[in-house]
Coordinates of C-alpha atoms and ligand atoms in Angstrom, one line a residue:
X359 CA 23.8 21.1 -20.2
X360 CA 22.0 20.7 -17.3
X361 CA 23.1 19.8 -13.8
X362 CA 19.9 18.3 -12.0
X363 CA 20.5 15.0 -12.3
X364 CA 19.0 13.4 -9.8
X365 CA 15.4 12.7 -8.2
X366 CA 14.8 12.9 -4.7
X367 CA 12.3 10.3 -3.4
X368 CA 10.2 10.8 -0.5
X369 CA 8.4 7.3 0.9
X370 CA 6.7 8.7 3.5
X371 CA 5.2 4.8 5.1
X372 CA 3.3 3.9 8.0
X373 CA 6.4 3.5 10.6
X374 CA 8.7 5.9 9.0
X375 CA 9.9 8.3 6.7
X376 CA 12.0 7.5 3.7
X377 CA 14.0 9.9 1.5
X378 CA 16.1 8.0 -1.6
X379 CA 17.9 9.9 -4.3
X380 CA 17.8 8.1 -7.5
X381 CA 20.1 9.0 -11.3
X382 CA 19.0 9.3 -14.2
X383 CA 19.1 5.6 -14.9
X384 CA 16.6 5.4 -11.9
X385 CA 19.7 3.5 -10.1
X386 CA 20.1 4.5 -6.1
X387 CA 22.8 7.0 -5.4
X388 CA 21.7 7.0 -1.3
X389 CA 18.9 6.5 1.2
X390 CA 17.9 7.7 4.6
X391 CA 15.5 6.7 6.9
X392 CA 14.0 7.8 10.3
X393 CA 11.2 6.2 12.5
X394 CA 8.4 8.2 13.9
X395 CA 5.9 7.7 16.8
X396 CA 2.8 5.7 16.4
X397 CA 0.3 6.9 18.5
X398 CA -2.6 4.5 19.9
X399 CA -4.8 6.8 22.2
X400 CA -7.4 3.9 22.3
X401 CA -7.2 0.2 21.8
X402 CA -7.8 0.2 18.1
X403 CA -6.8 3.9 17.3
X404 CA -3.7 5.0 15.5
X405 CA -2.7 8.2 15.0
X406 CA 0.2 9.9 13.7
X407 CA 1.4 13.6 14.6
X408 CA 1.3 15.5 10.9
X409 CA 4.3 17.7 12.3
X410 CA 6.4 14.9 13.8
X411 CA 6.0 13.3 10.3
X412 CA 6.5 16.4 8.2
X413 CA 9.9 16.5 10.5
X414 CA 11.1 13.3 10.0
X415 CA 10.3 13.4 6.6
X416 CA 12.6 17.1 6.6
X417 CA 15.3 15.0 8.5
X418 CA 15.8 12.4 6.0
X419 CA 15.8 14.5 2.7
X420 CA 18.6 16.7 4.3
X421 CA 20.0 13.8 5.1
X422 CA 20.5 11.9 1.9
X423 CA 21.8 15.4 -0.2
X424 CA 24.4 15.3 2.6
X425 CA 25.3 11.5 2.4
X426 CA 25.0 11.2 -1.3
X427 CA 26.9 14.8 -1.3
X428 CA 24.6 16.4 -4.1
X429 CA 23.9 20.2 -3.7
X430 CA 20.1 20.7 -3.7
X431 CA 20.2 22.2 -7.3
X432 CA 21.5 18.8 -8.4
X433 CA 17.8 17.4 -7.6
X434 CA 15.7 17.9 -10.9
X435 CA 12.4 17.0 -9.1
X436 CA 11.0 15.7 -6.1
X437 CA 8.4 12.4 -5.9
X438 CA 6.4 11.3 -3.3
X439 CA 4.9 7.6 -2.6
X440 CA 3.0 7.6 0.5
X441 CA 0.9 5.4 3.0
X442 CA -2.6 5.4 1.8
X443 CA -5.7 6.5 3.5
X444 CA -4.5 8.1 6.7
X445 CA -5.9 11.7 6.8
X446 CA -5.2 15.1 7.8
X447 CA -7.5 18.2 8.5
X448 CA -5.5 21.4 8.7
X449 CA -6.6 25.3 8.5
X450 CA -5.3 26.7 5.1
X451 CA -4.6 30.2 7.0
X452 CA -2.3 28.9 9.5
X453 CA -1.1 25.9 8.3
X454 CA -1.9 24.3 11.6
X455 CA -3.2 20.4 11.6
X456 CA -7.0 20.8 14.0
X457 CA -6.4 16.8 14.6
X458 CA -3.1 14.2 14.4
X459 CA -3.4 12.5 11.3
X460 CA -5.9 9.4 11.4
X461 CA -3.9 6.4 10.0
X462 CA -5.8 3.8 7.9
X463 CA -5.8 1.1 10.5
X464 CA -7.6 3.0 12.5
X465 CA -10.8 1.6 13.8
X466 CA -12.7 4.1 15.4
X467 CA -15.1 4.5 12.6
X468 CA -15.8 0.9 12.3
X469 CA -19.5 1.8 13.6
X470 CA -19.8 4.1 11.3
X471 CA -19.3 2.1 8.4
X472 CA -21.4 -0.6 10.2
X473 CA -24.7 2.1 10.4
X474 CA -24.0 2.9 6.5
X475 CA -24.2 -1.0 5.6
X476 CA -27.2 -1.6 7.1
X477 CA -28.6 1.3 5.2
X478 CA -27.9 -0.8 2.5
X479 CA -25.5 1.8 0.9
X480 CA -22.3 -0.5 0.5
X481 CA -23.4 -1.7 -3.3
X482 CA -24.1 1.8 -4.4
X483 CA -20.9 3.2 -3.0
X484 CA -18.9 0.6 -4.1
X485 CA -20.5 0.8 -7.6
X486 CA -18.4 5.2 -7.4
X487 CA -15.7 4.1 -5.7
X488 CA -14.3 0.5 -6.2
X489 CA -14.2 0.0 -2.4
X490 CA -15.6 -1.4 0.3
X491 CA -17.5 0.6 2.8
X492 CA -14.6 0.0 5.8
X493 CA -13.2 2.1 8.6
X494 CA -9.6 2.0 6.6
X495 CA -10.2 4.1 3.4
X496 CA -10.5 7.8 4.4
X497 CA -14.0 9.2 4.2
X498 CA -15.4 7.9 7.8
X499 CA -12.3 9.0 9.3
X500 CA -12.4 12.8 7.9
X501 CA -16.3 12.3 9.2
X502 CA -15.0 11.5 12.7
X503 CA -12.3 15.0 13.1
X504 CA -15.2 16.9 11.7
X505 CA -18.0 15.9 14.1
X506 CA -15.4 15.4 17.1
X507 CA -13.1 18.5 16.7
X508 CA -15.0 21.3 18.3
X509 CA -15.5 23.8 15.9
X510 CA -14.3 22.1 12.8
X511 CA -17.8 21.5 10.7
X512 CA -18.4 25.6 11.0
X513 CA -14.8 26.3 10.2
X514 CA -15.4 23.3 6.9
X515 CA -18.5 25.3 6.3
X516 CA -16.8 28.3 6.0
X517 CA -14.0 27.2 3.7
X518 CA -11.3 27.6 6.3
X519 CA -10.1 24.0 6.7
X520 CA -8.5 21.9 4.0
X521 CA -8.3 17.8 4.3
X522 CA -6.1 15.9 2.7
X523 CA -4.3 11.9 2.4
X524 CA -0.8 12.4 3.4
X525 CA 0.8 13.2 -0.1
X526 CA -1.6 16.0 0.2
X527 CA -0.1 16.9 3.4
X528 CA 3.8 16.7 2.2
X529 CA 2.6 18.8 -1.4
X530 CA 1.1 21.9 0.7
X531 CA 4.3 21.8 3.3
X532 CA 6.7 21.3 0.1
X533 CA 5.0 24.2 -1.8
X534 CA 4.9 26.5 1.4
X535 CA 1.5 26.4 1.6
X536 CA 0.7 27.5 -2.0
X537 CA -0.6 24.1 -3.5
X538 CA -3.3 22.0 -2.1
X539 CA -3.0 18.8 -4.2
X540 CA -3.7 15.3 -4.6
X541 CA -3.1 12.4 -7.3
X542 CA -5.5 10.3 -8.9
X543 CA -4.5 6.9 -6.5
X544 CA -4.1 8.5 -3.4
X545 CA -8.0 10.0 -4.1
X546 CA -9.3 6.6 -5.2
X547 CA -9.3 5.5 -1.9
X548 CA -11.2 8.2 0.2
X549 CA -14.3 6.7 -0.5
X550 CA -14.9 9.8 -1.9
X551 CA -14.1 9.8 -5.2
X552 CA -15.7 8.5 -8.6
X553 CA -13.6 6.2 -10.4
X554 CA -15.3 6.3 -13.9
X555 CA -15.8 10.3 -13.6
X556 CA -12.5 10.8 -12.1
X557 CA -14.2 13.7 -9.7
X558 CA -15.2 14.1 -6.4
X559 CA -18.6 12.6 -6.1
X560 CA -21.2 15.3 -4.5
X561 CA -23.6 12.6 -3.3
X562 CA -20.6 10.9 -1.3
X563 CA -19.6 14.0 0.0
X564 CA -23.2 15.0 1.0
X565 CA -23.5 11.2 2.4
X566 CA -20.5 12.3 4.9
X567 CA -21.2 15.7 5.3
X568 CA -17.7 16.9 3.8
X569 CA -17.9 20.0 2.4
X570 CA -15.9 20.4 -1.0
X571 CA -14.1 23.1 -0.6
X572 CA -11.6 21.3 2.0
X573 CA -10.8 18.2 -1.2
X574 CA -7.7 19.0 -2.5
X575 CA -7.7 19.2 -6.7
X576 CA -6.3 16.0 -8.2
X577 CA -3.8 15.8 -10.4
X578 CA -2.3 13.4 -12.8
X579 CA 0.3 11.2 -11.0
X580 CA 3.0 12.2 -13.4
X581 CA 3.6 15.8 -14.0
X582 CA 3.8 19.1 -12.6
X583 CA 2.3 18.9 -9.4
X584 CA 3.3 22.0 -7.1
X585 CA 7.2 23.8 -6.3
X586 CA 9.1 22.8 -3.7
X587 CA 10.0 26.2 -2.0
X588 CA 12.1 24.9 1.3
X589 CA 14.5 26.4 2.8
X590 CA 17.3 23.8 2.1
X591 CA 16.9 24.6 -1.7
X592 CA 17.8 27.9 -1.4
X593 CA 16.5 29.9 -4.6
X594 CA 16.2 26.8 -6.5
X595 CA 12.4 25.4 -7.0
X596 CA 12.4 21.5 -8.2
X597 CA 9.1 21.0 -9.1
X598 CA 7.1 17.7 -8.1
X599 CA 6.5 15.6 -10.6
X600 CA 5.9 12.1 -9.2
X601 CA 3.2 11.2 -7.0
X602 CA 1.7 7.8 -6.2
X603 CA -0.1 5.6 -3.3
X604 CA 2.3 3.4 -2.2
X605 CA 0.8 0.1 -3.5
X606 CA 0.2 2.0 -6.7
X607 CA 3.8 3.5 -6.8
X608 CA 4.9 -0.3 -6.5
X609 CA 2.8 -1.7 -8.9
X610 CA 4.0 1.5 -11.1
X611 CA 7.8 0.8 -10.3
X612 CA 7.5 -2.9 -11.3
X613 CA 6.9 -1.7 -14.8
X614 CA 3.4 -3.9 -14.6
X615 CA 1.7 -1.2 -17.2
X616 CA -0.5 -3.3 -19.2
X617 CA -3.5 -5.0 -18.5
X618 CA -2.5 -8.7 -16.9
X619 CA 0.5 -7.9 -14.8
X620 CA 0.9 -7.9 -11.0
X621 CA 2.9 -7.3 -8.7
X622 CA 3.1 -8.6 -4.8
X623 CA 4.3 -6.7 -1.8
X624 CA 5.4 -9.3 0.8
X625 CA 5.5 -6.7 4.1
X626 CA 4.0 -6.9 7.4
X627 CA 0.7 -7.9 5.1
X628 CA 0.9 -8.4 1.4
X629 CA -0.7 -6.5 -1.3
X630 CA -1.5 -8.1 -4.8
X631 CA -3.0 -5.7 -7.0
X632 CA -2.9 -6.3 -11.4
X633 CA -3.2 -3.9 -13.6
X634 CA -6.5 -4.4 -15.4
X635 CA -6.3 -1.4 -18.2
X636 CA -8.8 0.6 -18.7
X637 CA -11.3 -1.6 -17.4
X638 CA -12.8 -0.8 -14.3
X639 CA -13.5 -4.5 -12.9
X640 CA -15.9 -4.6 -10.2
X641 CA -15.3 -7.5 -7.7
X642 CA -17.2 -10.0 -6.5
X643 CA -14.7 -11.6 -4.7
X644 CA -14.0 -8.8 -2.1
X645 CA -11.4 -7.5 -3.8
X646 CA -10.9 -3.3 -4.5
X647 CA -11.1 -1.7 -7.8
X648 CA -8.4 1.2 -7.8
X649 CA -7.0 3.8 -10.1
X650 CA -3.6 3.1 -11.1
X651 CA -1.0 5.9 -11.2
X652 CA -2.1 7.9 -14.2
X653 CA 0.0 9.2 -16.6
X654 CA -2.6 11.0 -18.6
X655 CA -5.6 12.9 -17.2
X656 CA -7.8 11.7 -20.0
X657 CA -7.1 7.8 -20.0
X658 CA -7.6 6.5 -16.2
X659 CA -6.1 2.9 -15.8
X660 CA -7.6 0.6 -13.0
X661 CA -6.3 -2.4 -11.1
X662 CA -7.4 -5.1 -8.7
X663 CA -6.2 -5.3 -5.4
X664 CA -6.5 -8.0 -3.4
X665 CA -4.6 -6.9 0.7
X666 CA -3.5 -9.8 3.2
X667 CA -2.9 -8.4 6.9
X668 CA -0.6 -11.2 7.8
X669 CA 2.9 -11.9 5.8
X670 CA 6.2 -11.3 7.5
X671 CA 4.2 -10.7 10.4
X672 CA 4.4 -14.3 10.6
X673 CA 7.7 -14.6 10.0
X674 CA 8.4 -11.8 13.0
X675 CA 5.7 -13.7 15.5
X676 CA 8.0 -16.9 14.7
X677 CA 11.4 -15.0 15.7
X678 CA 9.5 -13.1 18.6
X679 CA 6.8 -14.7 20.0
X680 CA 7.7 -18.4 19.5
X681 CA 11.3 -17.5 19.5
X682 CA 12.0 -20.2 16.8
X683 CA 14.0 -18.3 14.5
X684 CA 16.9 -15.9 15.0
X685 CA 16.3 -14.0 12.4
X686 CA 13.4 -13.8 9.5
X687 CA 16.4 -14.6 6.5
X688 CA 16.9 -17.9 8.2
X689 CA 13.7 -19.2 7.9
X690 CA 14.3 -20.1 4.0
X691 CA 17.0 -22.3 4.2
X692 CA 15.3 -24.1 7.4
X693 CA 12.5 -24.3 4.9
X694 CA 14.2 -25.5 2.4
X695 CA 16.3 -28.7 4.3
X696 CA 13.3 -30.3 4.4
X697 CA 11.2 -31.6 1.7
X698 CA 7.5 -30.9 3.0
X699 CA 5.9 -29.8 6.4
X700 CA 4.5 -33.6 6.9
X701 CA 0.6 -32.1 6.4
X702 CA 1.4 -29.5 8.9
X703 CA -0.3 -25.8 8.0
X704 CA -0.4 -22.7 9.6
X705 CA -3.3 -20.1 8.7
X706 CA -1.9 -16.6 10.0
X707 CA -5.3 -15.7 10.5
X708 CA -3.8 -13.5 13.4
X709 CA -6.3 -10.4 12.6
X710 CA -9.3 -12.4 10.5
X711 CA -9.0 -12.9 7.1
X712 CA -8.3 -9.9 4.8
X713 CA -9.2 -10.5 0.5
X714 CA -11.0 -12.9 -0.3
X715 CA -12.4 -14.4 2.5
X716 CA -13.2 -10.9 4.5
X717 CA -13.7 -13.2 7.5
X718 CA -13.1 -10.6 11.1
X719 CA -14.2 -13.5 13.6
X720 CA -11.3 -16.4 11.7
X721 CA -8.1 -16.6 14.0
X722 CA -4.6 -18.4 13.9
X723 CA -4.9 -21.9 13.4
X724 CA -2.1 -24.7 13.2
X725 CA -3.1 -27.8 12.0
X726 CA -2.4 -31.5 10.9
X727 CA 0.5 -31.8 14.2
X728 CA 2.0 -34.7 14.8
X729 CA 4.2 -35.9 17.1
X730 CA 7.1 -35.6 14.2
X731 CA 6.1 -31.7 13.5
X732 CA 9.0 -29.8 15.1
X733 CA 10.5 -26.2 14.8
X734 CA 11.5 -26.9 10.8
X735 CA 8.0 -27.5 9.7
X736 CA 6.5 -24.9 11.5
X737 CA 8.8 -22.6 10.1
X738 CA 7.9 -24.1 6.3
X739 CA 4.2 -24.0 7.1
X740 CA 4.9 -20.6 8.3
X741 CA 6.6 -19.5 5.1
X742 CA 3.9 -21.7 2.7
X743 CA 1.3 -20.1 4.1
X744 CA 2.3 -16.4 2.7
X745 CA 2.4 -18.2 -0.5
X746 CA -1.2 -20.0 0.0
X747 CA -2.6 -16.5 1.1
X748 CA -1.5 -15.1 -2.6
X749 CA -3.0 -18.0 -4.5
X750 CA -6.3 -17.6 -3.0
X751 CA -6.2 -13.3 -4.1
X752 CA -4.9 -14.6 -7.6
X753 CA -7.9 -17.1 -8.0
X754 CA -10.1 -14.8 -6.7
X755 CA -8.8 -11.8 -9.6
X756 CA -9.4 -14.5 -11.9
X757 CA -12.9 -15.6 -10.9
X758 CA -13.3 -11.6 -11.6
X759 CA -10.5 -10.8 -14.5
X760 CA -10.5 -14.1 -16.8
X761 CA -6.8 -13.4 -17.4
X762 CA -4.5 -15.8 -16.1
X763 CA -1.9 -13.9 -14.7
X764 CA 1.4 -14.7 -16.6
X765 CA 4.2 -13.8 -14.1
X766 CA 4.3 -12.4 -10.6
X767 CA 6.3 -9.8 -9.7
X768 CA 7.7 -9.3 -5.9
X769 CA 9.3 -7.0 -4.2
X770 CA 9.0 -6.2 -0.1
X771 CA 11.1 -7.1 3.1
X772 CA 9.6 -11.2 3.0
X773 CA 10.8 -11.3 -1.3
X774 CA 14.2 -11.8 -0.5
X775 CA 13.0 -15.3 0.9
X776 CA 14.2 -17.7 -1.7
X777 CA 12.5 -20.7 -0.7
X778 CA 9.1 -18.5 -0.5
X779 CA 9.4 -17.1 -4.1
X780 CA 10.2 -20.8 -5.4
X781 CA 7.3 -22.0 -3.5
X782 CA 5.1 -18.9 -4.8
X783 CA 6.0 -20.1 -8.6
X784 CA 5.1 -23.2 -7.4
X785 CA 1.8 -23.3 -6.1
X786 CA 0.5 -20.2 -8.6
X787 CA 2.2 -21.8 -11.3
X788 CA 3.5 -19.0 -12.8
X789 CA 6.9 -17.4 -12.6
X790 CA 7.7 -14.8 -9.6
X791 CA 10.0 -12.6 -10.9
X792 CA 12.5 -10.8 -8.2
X793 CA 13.8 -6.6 -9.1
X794 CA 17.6 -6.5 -8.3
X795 CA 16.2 -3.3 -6.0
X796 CA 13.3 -4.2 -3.7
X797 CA 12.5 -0.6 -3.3
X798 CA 9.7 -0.7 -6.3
X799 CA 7.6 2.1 -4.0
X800 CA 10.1 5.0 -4.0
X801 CA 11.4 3.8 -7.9
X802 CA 8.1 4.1 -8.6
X803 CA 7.3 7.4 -7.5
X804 CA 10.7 8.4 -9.1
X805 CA 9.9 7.4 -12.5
X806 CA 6.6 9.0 -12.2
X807 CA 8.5 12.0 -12.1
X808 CA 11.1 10.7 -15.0
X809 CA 9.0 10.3 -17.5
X810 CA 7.5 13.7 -17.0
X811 CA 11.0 15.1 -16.9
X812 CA 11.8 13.1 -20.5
X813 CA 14.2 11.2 -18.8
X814 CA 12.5 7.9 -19.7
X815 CA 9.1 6.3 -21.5
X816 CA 6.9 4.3 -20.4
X817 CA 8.5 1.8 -22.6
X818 CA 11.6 1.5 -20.9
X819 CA 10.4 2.2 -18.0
X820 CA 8.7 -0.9 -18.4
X821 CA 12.1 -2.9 -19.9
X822 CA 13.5 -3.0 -17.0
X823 CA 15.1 -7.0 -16.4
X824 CA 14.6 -8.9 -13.2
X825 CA 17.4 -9.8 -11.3
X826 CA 16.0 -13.4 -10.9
X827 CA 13.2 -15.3 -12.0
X828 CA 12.2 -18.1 -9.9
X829 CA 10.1 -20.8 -12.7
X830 CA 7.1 -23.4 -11.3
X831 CA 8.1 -26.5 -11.1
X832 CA 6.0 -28.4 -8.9
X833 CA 4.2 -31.2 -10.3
X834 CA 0.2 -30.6 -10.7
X835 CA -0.9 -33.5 -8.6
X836 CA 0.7 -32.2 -6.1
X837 CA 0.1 -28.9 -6.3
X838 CA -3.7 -29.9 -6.2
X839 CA -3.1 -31.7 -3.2
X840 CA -1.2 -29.0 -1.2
X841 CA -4.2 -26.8 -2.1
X842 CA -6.8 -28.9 -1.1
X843 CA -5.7 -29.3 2.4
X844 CA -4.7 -25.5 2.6
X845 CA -8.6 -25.0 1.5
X846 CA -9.4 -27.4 4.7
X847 CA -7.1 -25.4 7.1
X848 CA -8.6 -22.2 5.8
X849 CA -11.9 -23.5 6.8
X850 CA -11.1 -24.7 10.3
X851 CA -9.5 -20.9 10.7
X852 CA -12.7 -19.6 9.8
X853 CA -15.1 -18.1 12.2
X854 CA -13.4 -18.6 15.2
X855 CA -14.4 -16.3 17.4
X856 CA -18.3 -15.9 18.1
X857 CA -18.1 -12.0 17.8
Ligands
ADP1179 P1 6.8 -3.1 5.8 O1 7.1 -2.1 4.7 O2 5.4 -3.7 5.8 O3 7.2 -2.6 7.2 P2 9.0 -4.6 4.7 O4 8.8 -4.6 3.3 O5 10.1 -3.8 5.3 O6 7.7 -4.4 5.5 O7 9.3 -6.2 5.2 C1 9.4 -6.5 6.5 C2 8.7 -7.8 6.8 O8 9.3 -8.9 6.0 C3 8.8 -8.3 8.2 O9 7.5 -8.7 8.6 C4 9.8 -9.4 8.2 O10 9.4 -10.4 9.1 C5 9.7 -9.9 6.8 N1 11.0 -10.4 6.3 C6 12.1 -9.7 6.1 N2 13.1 -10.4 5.6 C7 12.6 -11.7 5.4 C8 13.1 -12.9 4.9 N3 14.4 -13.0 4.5 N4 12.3 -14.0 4.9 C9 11.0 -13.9 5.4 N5 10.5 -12.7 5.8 C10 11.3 -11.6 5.9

């Protein structure tokens, strides 16, 4: 009988690194955690250090074997869920990073993406990739260390540097150098890859001069991707067998496998993506088409995904800026005291307006005041508007995917809010259904890596029961009437600034 028993997680986000050892049941034995720098060398530039991270992410996974007292050959594999995007060029002789790692909010290749559209090349790309030509996905910002980096297009050239997202990154530190890896997600949003073909697409790479030797080979997201030789494991080598895009790894560990489910991440920003099959839906709604984590190499899945910048962030600018609220769990049952926000709406249009409206000039907007409208009703508006933001992503997925979503489910910081998943049901009209863990990213990524290890199927990986479902029950008319002046709030929000 065997001993490894246990998968070690690693949910390596934007703000920190995560390391959470899961059973065999996929239930959490212990979790560790540890922030790392953000680095913003220019207004709009954020970078992260690839060894700070790699460091942090070392910290944790020591950490948690020591908390949850499990000897490293206890760990039958490792998984890895990761922020998406952010890059990292490195020389494959020395190991050593030739730039920090460009994170996807960057904006210094806005520009770039600007000269490309008015080439007219965004409909063509978009037709490969299933994304938008923007400065977030990866391609423009690998352009930028390769014409900034002195040296580094000579030293692409000559085969000696490799790129990589940041599960890339973790795989060739985790295998000691010997694996240069990627999954199908975390490639499908580079800007670099073909959906349909699944491969690296030579006129992309020619469009931003990235030579091919530096991609890393993609893999299937569940299966043997590379063996972990650290140090802390001694002589033992659990393989990788999990690996996943965050948002991917969510939608993954939500169970939402077939074609119609969804799943919501209420974070800083939210992000709705459904699982649409093995159809490839192209939007026209401004929404992304994305590869779902595969669990075959032959039989790609796709899903919509539809990102809002502003969620808890609202929640946080109420409790910080405002200094309305003590804390962000508060906000639901100040919410839910009153019976409506008396016409009062906030658009958290705090950065523009993310999927569907893709408006950069809309800003905050509170309307319908009056002189009744106090901290309660701000707070509501506050809260309704997170749910208003997802309605407008769902009717946009449906303008593209006629299949009416049939339940929601939601997981991040903001879905422990019970007033906001009631009023989610609500206004969708569909029930939000709530995981007794919100930790569907790293679960995810570790039941990637179970079902490769025969531990589980997809079917019951995809059993799994809520821990609450919160059922519509708001009255049509009025639904239609929240709606409609939600619609006229969005409007006033939009366009704001001149440039
Ligand atoms: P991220 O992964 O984007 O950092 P998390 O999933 O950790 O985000 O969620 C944190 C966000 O959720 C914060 O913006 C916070 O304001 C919000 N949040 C946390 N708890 C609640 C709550 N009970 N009600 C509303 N918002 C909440």
């Amino acid at each position: 009988m065997t001993t490894a028993t246990t998968i070690l997680a690693l949910d390596q986000g934007t703000t920190s690194s995560r390391a959470i050892l899961f059973d065999r049941d996929l239930h959490i034995i212990a979790s560790a955690q540890q922030e790392f720098p953000q680095l913003y060398p220019q207004p709009g530039w954020v970078e992260h250090d690839p060894e700070v991270l790699w460091q942090s992410q070392c910290a944790v996974m020591s950490d948690v074997l020591a908390r949850a007292d499990c000897p490293p050959t206890r760990v039958a594999a490792l998984a890895i869920a990761n922020q998406r995007e952010t890059v990292v060029v490195w020389n494959r002789h020395t190991g050593q990073p030739v730039y920090n790692a460009i994170v996807w909010q960057c904006r210094r290749s806005a520009d770039a993406c600007g000269a490309l559209k008015a080439r007219g090349l965004e409909d063509s790309i978009r037709a490969k990739t299933g994304l938008l030509l923007d400065a977030y996905l990866s391609a423009t910002k690998l352009q930028w260390i390769l014409d900034h980096v002195p040296g580094a297009r000579d030293d692409a050239r000559r085969g000696d540097l490799l790129c990589g997202t940041i599960d890339s990154w973790l795989l060739w530190k985790l295998s000691g150098g010997a694996t240069h890896a990627t999954d199908y997600t975390n490639a499908s949003r580079t800007l670099l890859f073909n959906i349909h073909t699944l491969r690296w697409d030579p006129d992309l790479l020619a469009l931003f001069d990235i030579p091919a030797a530096m991609l890393p080979q993609v893999v299937p997201s569940s299966g043997l991707a590379a063996e972990c030789r650290l140090p802390v494991f001694g002589t033992h080598h659990p393989p990788v067998l999990g690996i996943a895009g965050d948002q991917q790894a969510a939608l993954f560990g939500q169970g939402a496998i077939e074609p119609g489910q969804a799943k919501n991440t209420y974070g800083t920003g939210c992000f709705l993506l459904m699982n649409t099959g093995p159809k490839a839906v192209l939007s026209h709604q401004g929404l992304l088409t994305t590869l779902t984590a595969q669990t075959r190499p032959d039989a790609p899945h796709y899903a919509l995904e539809g990102s809002m910048f502003i969620a808890g962030a609202a929640i946080q600018w109420l409790r910080d800026e405002l200094r309305i609220l003590d804390n962000a769990a508060d906000s639901s049952a100040i919410a839910a005291a009153i019976s409506n926000t008396g016409g009062v709406y906030l658009v958290p249009a705090f950065a523009g307006l993310g999927a569907p409206h893709w408006d950069m000039y809309a800003r905050g907007t509170l309307v319908g005041l009056t002189r009744g409208t106090g901290r309660p009703q701000i707070i509501r508006a506050t809260l309704e508007a997170i749910a208003y933001q997802c309605v407008d992503v769902v009717d946009a997925m449906l303008a593209d995917y006629p299949h009416p979503i049939t339940v929601l489910r939601a997981d991040g910081g903001a879905a422990a809010n019970d007033f906001l998943m009631q009023f989610q049901a609500d206004v969708l009209d569909c029930p939000v259904e709530r995981p007794a863990s919100m930790e569907s990213t790293a679960l995810g990524a570790a039941a990637l890596a179970a079902l490769a290890l025969g531990w589980h199927t997809l079917d019951s990986l995809a059993a799994r029961p809520p821990a609450r479902v919160f059922s519509p029950a708001m009255e049509s008319d009025h639904r239609r009437r929240l709606l409609a002046g939600w619609r006229k709030a969005v409007a006033r929000a939009a366009k704001w600034m001149d440039s």
